[in-house]
XYZ file of C-alpha atoms in Angstrom:
589
model
C 5.115 24.507 -29.957
C 8.276 22.466 -29.418
C 10.558 20.202 -31.402
C 12.195 18.308 -28.516
C 11.881 17.616 -24.798
C 14.299 19.415 -22.479
C 15.593 16.307 -20.774
C 16.359 14.493 -24.038
C 18.801 16.980 -25.575
C 22.162 15.241 -26.054
C 25.475 15.376 -27.914
C 23.977 13.919 -31.095
C 22.085 17.215 -31.542
C 25.106 19.546 -31.390
C 24.689 22.226 -34.064
C 20.940 21.667 -34.414
C 18.291 24.314 -33.807
C 15.682 23.192 -31.285
C 12.558 24.674 -29.733
C 11.827 23.738 -26.141
C 8.963 24.418 -23.724
C 9.133 24.162 -19.967
C 9.459 25.831 -16.584
C 12.383 27.927 -15.375
C 13.849 25.762 -12.651
C 16.743 28.137 -11.941
C 17.513 31.505 -13.551
C 20.842 33.306 -13.044
C 21.745 36.752 -14.385
C 25.523 37.256 -14.301
C 25.448 40.796 -15.621
C 24.526 40.369 -19.259
C 25.201 36.616 -19.358
C 22.122 34.651 -18.288
C 21.678 30.955 -17.527
C 18.298 29.256 -17.250
C 17.774 25.641 -16.225
C 14.706 24.752 -18.297
C 12.689 21.817 -17.020
C 9.971 19.600 -18.441
C 8.779 16.119 -17.508
C 11.839 14.519 -19.133
C 14.427 16.532 -17.209
C 16.514 19.722 -17.273
C 18.718 21.364 -19.873
C 20.821 24.505 -19.489
C 19.831 27.474 -21.661
C 22.329 30.313 -22.216
C 21.466 33.878 -23.265
C 24.706 35.668 -24.082
C 25.671 38.950 -25.726
C 26.452 38.785 -29.442
C 26.225 40.879 -32.579
C 23.182 38.942 -33.802
C 20.098 41.044 -34.491
C 17.613 40.827 -31.621
C 20.105 39.252 -29.270
C 19.904 42.133 -26.804
C 16.169 41.507 -26.474
C 16.827 37.802 -25.771
C 19.287 38.668 -22.998
C 16.903 41.286 -21.572
C 14.051 38.757 -21.495
C 16.276 36.109 -19.876
C 17.341 38.577 -17.189
C 13.707 38.980 -16.098
C 12.856 35.256 -15.949
C 11.708 34.051 -12.535
C 11.240 30.716 -10.807
C 8.584 28.528 -12.507
C 7.895 30.950 -15.349
C 6.560 29.091 -18.404
C 8.965 29.572 -21.309
C 9.344 28.744 -24.987
C 12.979 28.780 -26.051
C 14.510 28.437 -29.506
C 18.254 28.027 -29.815
C 21.250 26.059 -31.020
C 22.677 23.051 -29.204
C 26.398 23.224 -28.377
C 28.816 21.383 -26.109
C 29.225 22.733 -22.596
C 32.607 23.951 -21.456
C 31.763 22.984 -17.858
C 30.193 19.513 -17.952
C 27.529 18.614 -15.362
C 27.632 14.832 -14.836
C 24.641 14.949 -12.440
C 22.074 15.416 -15.206
C 21.417 13.527 -18.419
C 21.886 16.649 -20.569
C 25.039 17.735 -18.742
C 27.298 17.512 -21.819
C 25.388 20.177 -23.773
C 23.533 23.475 -23.525
C 21.178 25.487 -25.729
C 22.265 28.954 -26.834
C 19.025 30.919 -27.022
C 18.063 32.881 -30.127
C 14.516 33.528 -28.878
C 12.882 33.372 -25.454
C 9.131 33.781 -25.059
C 7.548 34.052 -21.618
C 4.285 32.141 -22.051
C 3.090 32.705 -18.494
C 4.687 34.611 -15.645
C 4.535 32.779 -12.306
C 3.666 34.661 -9.162
C 5.826 34.045 -6.062
C 5.313 30.398 -5.108
C 4.333 29.114 -1.646
C 7.322 26.756 -1.755
C 10.216 25.729 -3.989
C 10.837 22.179 -5.155
C 14.170 21.939 -3.376
C 12.477 22.799 -0.065
C 10.750 20.291 2.188
C 7.346 21.781 3.008
C 4.861 19.967 5.206
C 2.484 17.536 3.538
C -0.479 19.857 4.139
C 1.217 22.531 2.030
C 2.144 20.009 -0.645
C -1.438 18.754 -0.892
C -2.992 22.231 -0.928
C -0.793 23.172 -3.884
C -0.711 19.685 -5.352
C -0.243 20.954 -8.919
C 3.047 22.543 -7.837
C 4.097 19.472 -5.875
C 3.422 17.218 -8.865
C 5.696 19.370 -11.047
C 8.743 18.415 -9.011
C 11.126 15.924 -10.641
C 10.710 13.442 -7.786
C 6.903 13.417 -7.998
C 7.126 13.188 -11.788
C 9.364 10.134 -11.371
C 6.970 8.503 -8.918
C 3.892 9.046 -11.051
C 5.660 7.853 -14.194
C 6.677 4.703 -12.316
C 3.014 4.107 -11.534
C 2.077 4.650 -15.170
C 4.694 2.126 -16.287
C 3.413 -0.382 -13.723
C -0.190 -0.178 -14.928
C 0.841 -0.320 -18.598
C 3.018 -3.398 -17.978
C 0.201 -5.169 -16.131
C -2.259 -4.464 -18.939
C 0.155 -5.725 -21.601
C 0.805 -8.918 -19.630
C -2.882 -9.662 -19.064
C -4.043 -8.725 -22.564
C -1.433 -11.084 -24.047
C -2.913 -13.967 -22.043
C -6.560 -13.534 -22.957
C -7.751 -11.896 -19.761
C -10.780 -9.759 -20.570
C -10.915 -6.203 -19.249
C -14.528 -5.804 -18.108
C -15.886 -2.814 -16.205
C -18.233 -3.300 -13.270
C -20.689 -0.780 -11.767
C -19.669 2.127 -9.560
C -23.253 2.715 -8.406
C -24.213 -0.588 -6.829
C -25.902 -2.254 -3.856
C -24.644 -1.964 -0.297
C -23.130 -5.351 0.631
C -21.048 -5.849 3.806
C -17.365 -6.413 2.956
C -15.644 -5.313 6.155
C -15.694 -1.494 5.935
C -18.333 1.230 5.851
C -19.912 1.933 2.479
C -20.059 5.333 0.838
C -23.757 5.887 0.110
C -25.247 7.823 -2.821
C -28.907 8.951 -2.619
C -31.018 7.844 -5.600
C -32.971 10.883 -6.840
C -35.412 8.766 -8.849
C -36.064 6.417 -5.921
C -36.828 8.528 -2.837
C -35.391 7.146 0.385
C -33.206 4.603 -1.413
C -29.445 4.618 -1.927
C -26.700 3.241 -4.081
C -23.344 2.296 -2.543
C -19.924 2.854 -4.049
C -18.136 -0.506 -4.390
C -15.631 -1.543 -1.739
C -14.384 -3.876 -4.472
C -15.852 -5.541 -7.586
C -15.889 -8.832 -5.648
C -19.429 -10.063 -6.324
C -19.538 -8.803 -9.892
C -16.321 -10.561 -10.841
C -17.620 -13.805 -9.348
C -20.817 -13.420 -11.348
C -18.713 -12.863 -14.490
C -17.212 -16.309 -13.895
C -20.730 -17.734 -13.641
C -21.485 -15.902 -16.901
C -18.748 -17.848 -18.690
C -16.039 -15.215 -19.174
C -13.324 -17.506 -17.764
C -10.567 -14.904 -17.184
C -11.351 -11.354 -16.077
C -9.331 -8.341 -15.004
C -9.994 -4.708 -14.234
C -7.979 -1.754 -12.999
C -10.750 -0.946 -10.563
C -11.523 2.045 -8.357
C -12.634 0.986 -4.877
C -14.157 3.011 -2.044
C -14.062 2.356 1.698
C -15.138 4.766 4.419
C -12.460 3.976 6.995
C -9.690 5.653 8.963
C -6.739 6.694 6.811
C -3.017 6.062 7.229
C 0.110 5.964 5.082
C -1.042 2.891 3.117
C -4.808 3.528 3.082
C -7.082 5.957 1.204
C -10.843 6.399 0.961
C -10.593 5.666 -2.759
C -7.897 3.424 -4.100
C -7.016 1.356 -7.148
C -6.846 -2.414 -7.444
C -5.883 -4.815 -10.165
C -8.807 -7.211 -9.831
C -8.509 -10.682 -11.348
C -10.761 -13.725 -11.431
C -10.360 -17.200 -12.984
C -12.869 -19.988 -13.609
C -12.096 -23.699 -13.273
C -9.037 -23.187 -11.062
C -7.529 -24.157 -7.736
C -5.092 -22.210 -5.548
C -1.979 -23.407 -7.350
C -3.179 -22.205 -10.768
C -4.024 -18.716 -9.485
C -0.831 -18.385 -7.474
C 1.490 -19.680 -10.192
C -0.081 -17.383 -12.801
C 0.065 -14.166 -10.824
C 3.498 -14.996 -9.403
C 4.807 -15.099 -12.974
C 2.961 -11.849 -13.741
C 4.420 -9.929 -10.795
C 7.906 -11.276 -11.508
C 7.694 -10.270 -15.184
C 6.323 -6.815 -14.375
C 9.043 -6.056 -11.804
C 11.652 -7.175 -14.326
C 10.181 -4.875 -16.997
C 9.525 -1.798 -14.858
C 12.341 -2.016 -12.291
C 14.922 -4.232 -13.948
C 15.019 -6.507 -10.882
C 14.552 -10.226 -10.337
C 12.230 -11.143 -7.478
C 13.345 -14.758 -7.483
C 11.401 -17.566 -5.871
C 8.197 -16.958 -3.937
C 8.293 -19.247 -0.892
C 5.014 -20.368 0.667
C 4.278 -20.113 4.375
C 1.088 -20.854 6.286
C -0.583 -18.131 8.298
C 0.100 -20.084 11.498
C 3.826 -20.322 10.758
C 4.058 -16.640 9.837
C 2.411 -15.604 13.112
C 4.569 -17.998 15.134
C 7.898 -16.962 13.611
C 7.315 -13.296 12.781
C 4.210 -12.155 14.650
C 2.644 -10.962 11.401
C 0.626 -12.288 8.493
C 2.737 -10.074 6.199
C 6.262 -10.724 7.471
C 9.207 -8.738 6.178
C 11.690 -11.473 5.338
C 14.476 -8.949 4.833
C 14.791 -8.963 8.649
C 16.274 -12.249 9.873
C 14.987 -11.859 13.468
C 12.398 -14.432 14.577
C 10.152 -14.893 17.592
C 10.809 -17.923 19.790
C 8.083 -19.558 21.887
C 9.222 -20.068 25.486
C 6.125 -21.479 27.214
C 7.950 -24.566 28.432
C 10.926 -22.553 29.732
C 8.830 -20.126 31.827
C 6.060 -22.421 33.056
C 7.732 -23.088 36.419
C 8.799 -19.491 37.112
C 7.258 -17.262 39.762
C 6.363 -14.522 37.280
C 2.554 -14.542 37.109
C 2.390 -12.701 33.768
C 4.294 -15.614 32.206
C 2.706 -18.488 34.110
C -0.857 -17.292 33.432
C -0.200 -17.558 29.700
C 2.254 -20.452 29.401
C 0.683 -23.540 27.871
C -2.844 -22.078 27.903
C -4.953 -22.449 24.760
C -5.210 -19.140 22.918
C -2.333 -17.622 24.923
C 1.346 -17.184 24.194
C 4.720 -16.421 25.783
C 7.490 -15.652 23.318
C 10.852 -13.921 23.108
C 12.784 -11.867 20.577
C 16.592 -11.735 20.614
C 18.175 -8.590 19.181
C 21.907 -8.921 18.460
C 23.810 -5.987 19.942
C 20.683 -4.797 21.740
C 22.380 -4.546 25.131
C 23.546 -1.125 23.966
C 20.003 0.183 24.461
C 19.628 2.622 27.332
C 16.757 2.399 29.786
C 15.084 5.321 28.019
C 15.353 3.496 24.695
C 13.934 0.307 26.230
C 10.996 2.363 27.505
C 10.503 3.641 23.950
C 10.245 0.029 22.767
C 7.670 -0.639 25.491
C 5.667 2.407 24.398
C 5.825 1.215 20.795
C 4.581 -2.233 21.822
C 1.750 -0.635 23.814
C 0.352 0.826 20.582
C -0.283 -2.754 19.478
C -1.886 -3.939 22.714
C 1.053 -4.726 25.028
C 0.557 -4.088 28.737
C 4.278 -4.345 29.321
C 7.508 -5.508 27.713
C 9.856 -7.572 29.857
C 13.522 -7.725 28.882
C 16.912 -9.176 29.665
C 20.203 -7.475 28.738
C 23.370 -9.536 28.478
C 26.499 -7.464 29.039
C 29.777 -8.071 27.257
C 31.061 -9.454 30.564
C 28.222 -11.992 30.674
C 26.271 -10.173 33.419
C 22.493 -10.307 33.064
C 20.345 -7.249 33.741
C 16.655 -8.146 33.828
C 13.697 -7.116 36.017
C 12.185 -10.604 35.629
C 15.312 -12.647 36.437
C 14.392 -12.610 40.145
C 11.335 -14.740 39.403
C 13.519 -17.616 38.107
C 16.217 -19.680 39.688
C 19.567 -18.915 38.099
C 19.850 -22.149 36.118
C 16.305 -21.838 34.726
C 16.875 -18.286 33.554
C 20.186 -19.269 31.969
C 18.392 -22.119 30.178
C 15.721 -19.683 28.976
C 18.314 -17.353 27.483
C 20.159 -20.267 25.917
C 16.904 -21.509 24.339
C 16.409 -18.081 22.768
C 20.019 -18.079 21.512
C 21.029 -14.954 23.433
C 24.713 -14.160 23.841
C 26.943 -11.396 25.135
C 25.847 -7.934 24.020
C 22.288 -9.008 23.153
C 18.924 -7.976 24.541
C 15.880 -10.239 24.735
C 12.341 -8.868 24.822
C 9.491 -11.016 26.153
C 5.759 -10.876 25.467
C 2.947 -12.761 27.203
C -0.846 -12.755 26.855
C -3.484 -13.513 24.230
C -1.881 -15.215 21.241
C -2.869 -12.710 18.552
C -2.144 -9.675 20.734
C 1.313 -10.940 21.682
C 2.037 -11.781 18.062
C 0.986 -8.271 17.001
C 3.094 -6.313 19.450
C 6.126 -8.585 19.321
C 5.945 -8.444 15.526
C 5.924 -4.636 15.755
C 8.956 -4.720 18.087
C 10.721 -6.984 15.591
C 10.186 -4.490 12.758
C 11.341 -1.546 14.877
C 14.456 -3.417 15.972
C 15.219 -4.357 12.380
C 15.153 -0.714 11.346
C 16.904 0.657 14.456
C 19.788 -1.810 14.295
C 20.263 -1.762 10.523
C 19.133 -5.356 10.112
C 16.960 -4.799 7.019
C 18.634 -6.457 4.040
C 18.681 -4.784 0.650
C 16.635 -6.238 -2.172
C 13.228 -7.828 -2.572
C 11.710 -10.643 -0.501
C 8.399 -11.971 -1.849
C 6.248 -14.523 -0.042
C 2.916 -16.341 -0.282
C 1.006 -16.608 2.993
C -1.615 -19.354 2.850
C -4.121 -21.306 4.958
C -5.636 -18.352 6.781
C -8.199 -18.959 9.493
C -11.698 -18.990 8.031
C -13.134 -16.907 10.880
C -12.202 -14.763 13.848
C -14.448 -14.795 16.894
C -15.591 -11.353 18.036
C -15.868 -11.665 21.823
C -17.717 -8.371 22.128
C -20.346 -9.178 19.500
C -20.262 -12.897 20.360
C -20.163 -13.958 16.730
C -17.758 -14.948 13.995
C -16.372 -12.489 11.451
C -14.736 -13.433 8.161
C -10.949 -13.007 8.143
C -10.875 -12.322 4.387
C -14.470 -11.828 3.216
C -17.630 -13.955 3.417
C -17.215 -15.379 -0.095
C -13.924 -17.171 0.630
C -14.196 -20.952 0.440
C -13.359 -23.028 3.532
C -10.740 -25.743 3.247
C -13.407 -28.372 4.009
C -16.254 -29.231 1.627
C -18.522 -30.658 4.309
C -20.946 -28.090 5.760
C -21.484 -30.049 8.986
C -17.722 -30.267 9.494
C -17.416 -26.497 9.022
C -20.189 -25.795 11.521
C -18.715 -28.161 14.101
C -15.182 -26.790 13.783
C -15.754 -23.165 12.816
C -13.371 -21.790 15.432
C -10.396 -23.712 14.004
C -11.437 -23.894 10.342
C -8.960 -22.723 7.707
C -9.855 -21.031 4.461
C -8.603 -21.279 0.903
C -7.345 -17.722 1.104
C -3.852 -16.521 0.194
C -1.916 -13.252 0.294
C 1.119 -12.142 -1.676
C 3.580 -10.248 0.528
C 6.577 -8.205 -0.586
C 9.068 -6.679 1.858
C 6.516 -6.745 4.657
C 3.671 -5.310 2.575
C 0.575 -7.207 1.560
C 0.425 -6.327 -2.129
C -2.270 -8.823 -3.109
C -4.924 -10.938 -1.483
C -7.344 -13.501 -2.819
C -8.962 -16.862 -2.415
C -10.827 -19.684 -4.012
C -14.489 -18.681 -3.764
C -17.528 -20.536 -2.567
C -19.341 -21.850 -5.637
C -22.188 -23.841 -4.036
C -25.244 -21.955 -2.708
C -25.636 -24.283 0.287
C -22.086 -23.597 1.502
C -22.472 -19.856 0.945
C -25.687 -19.832 2.995
C -23.981 -21.828 5.768
C -21.076 -19.357 5.918
C -23.533 -16.454 6.087
C -25.316 -18.195 8.977
C -22.037 -18.645 10.882
C -21.384 -14.925 10.378
C -24.738 -14.113 11.965
C -26.452 -13.223 8.675
C -29.901 -14.773 8.779
C -31.972 -16.018 5.863
C -33.957 -12.786 5.427
C -30.812 -10.631 5.513
C -29.093 -13.012 3.084
C -31.881 -12.519 0.566
C -32.036 -8.758 1.104
C -28.279 -8.186 0.696
C -27.005 -11.150 -1.304
C -30.060 -12.671 -2.964
C -28.694 -11.975 -6.455
C -25.485 -13.876 -5.633
C -27.285 -16.844 -4.068
C -29.567 -17.023 -7.103
C -26.602 -16.971 -9.500
C -24.887 -19.777 -7.565
C -27.892 -22.044 -8.228
C -27.430 -22.160 -11.973
C -24.197 -24.041 -12.542
C -21.582 -21.779 -10.991
C -18.102 -23.157 -11.796
C -15.315 -23.448 -9.231
C -13.515 -20.117 -9.386
C -11.010 -17.954 -7.580
C -9.045 -14.797 -7.902
C -6.936 -12.111 -6.352
C -6.741 -8.325 -6.093
C -3.454 -6.397 -6.101
C -3.060 -2.955 -4.562
C -1.794 -0.781 -7.403
C -1.053 2.072 -4.993
C 1.019 -0.128 -2.679
C 3.013 -1.731 -5.481
C 3.668 1.663 -7.070
C 4.849 3.036 -3.714
C 7.256 0.124 -3.285
C 8.616 0.593 -6.802
C 8.975 4.351 -6.260
C 10.764 3.845 -2.932
C 8.269 5.724 -0.759
C 6.409 4.573 2.354
C 3.208 6.531 1.677
C 0.769 5.660 -1.094
C -0.172 9.358 -1.129
C 3.105 9.908 -3.004
C 1.922 7.800 -5.956
C -1.682 9.058 -6.099
C -2.141 12.266 -8.071
C -4.790 13.800 -5.825
C -4.979 11.940 -2.487
C -6.903 12.766 0.672
C -5.246 13.748 3.940
C -5.389 11.548 7.036
C -8.453 13.597 8.028
C -10.162 12.520 4.785
C -9.991 15.928 3.093
C -8.786 17.229 -0.257
C -6.977 20.420 0.680
C -6.684 21.542 -2.934
C -10.408 21.484 -3.772
C -11.828 21.825 -0.256
C -13.741 18.536 -0.414
C -15.845 17.471 1.374
C -17.983 20.602 1.467
C -21.569 21.521 2.435
C -24.398 21.111 -0.082
C -27.207 23.659 -0.218
C -30.717 22.717 0.894
C -32.193 22.918 -2.606
C -29.780 20.334 -3.974
C -30.297 18.099 -0.947
C -34.063 18.290 -1.452
C -33.667 16.999 -5.027
C -32.202 13.768 -3.662
C -34.646 13.576 -0.742
C -31.985 14.083 1.916
C -31.984 16.347 4.961
C -28.985 17.055 7.188
C -29.664 16.631 10.888
C -28.328 19.403 13.110
C -25.154 18.497 14.952
C -25.904 17.405 18.525
C -24.580 19.744 21.228
C -21.284 18.676 22.785
C -21.708 16.322 25.718
C -25.018 14.853 24.549
């Protein structure tokens, strides 16, 4: 139907006859002289329908005069130089003088125009219109380039692309499973995979050595800007490796792919332990583009009269720290309260502060609990100077780290302290377990198949609370884009880790018996990593929401507004899969 793409018409084609297909982005009738901006996925070119003595020309002008927004057109014409150049578009040096215009499909009035900024609900309901916009086309093409570059890189290095099952067994991996009733096995269910984790480990035991898959994963959990019920990972696994081999390999891969797709150099990937990241930045995925760091002040506040500080200072599992914000003394009391409210979202019960005026005067509600010299020493330790503000956090170590890390990110954005460019990082040596005080048991920080740093089972059992794992995360600009670990490859260690997680022998066999059996028959040391394709694509496309790089995402209420999913299923179909829907309990019961 066409000879060229709209967005690729250029000066080399002047004098040529071309046939183009696309949508009418803008149509202007100037009283017999009509201009149409014709758009396809490559861009826009200006089409002109003008009076002439040529046979049929009047019909061309008449058709052009009736063209509306988003009409589907087929245009044949001659390329010529434009008198009025448009430097904003790639085709701005030329235009196409139409000799034929065919309206392939007339568009009804649209619910929104591409230059408007409708709410996300409207965009998702009419996703096919949203995806037509040049910006969404750019974002999705960036994602396509990313996936293609990853495949080329991995295929060239003998990684094998192996598919793993979508209908599988329910195995706990940290989120709720999506369950699928098995029609041929009444009362039994498949689960959609949260990840291909166990299958890719078994592939290493099967001798495949290097595996990858662009894998669909499913997790029934609350949604947010960087989380969807179904998402895409680049899954990788290596046999006969340690951490350094995995990290060095994928670091080269990510660097090469960013160079190919974005034309940027990521540079060196520094390594930082989890403990250091939490201490300095309050996060296990620190954004290194922000130079602000947390400073521990336990020793400086221990002798104060402020109980919030003294109850936490020097106590195991507790923390008192400070964050200096250059120029922060300009914050009003209302703005300080907004910071406190922001910190409260992450568990803070309050946010103490000290403002240092340009005249050296200190304004702080906690200064009265210190003698003057001690408070001056505290501010000096933090590095505060005239015009700065210092925020303080005290309480449980992880909680304080979380909310002070959130305050750090907000301050970085509010005060323009986020550097341009890319800041990659490896975070290593994660804790093996977290202790759930409510359930009174350990939970795995990564997943239960991550190897501990110690090989001795008795040592792990005796020191479970402080044990570190062989897990690692790749972080870019404050986003965890990949996470992995060296895996447990001995059945005795895997059983011991399950026991520490409160998974008894019977439950181990019921849920993980196939893995424990496979580990018995010469499982090699192995490890791997999974990269979030959606997150990387969002970073490359310059958007904060992964919904902008997923063709048909769900809303934050887990719905597809375009199709109406999820939706009720009739009783007859439910009966085929041996499922009945319980009536909804009355409110208040």
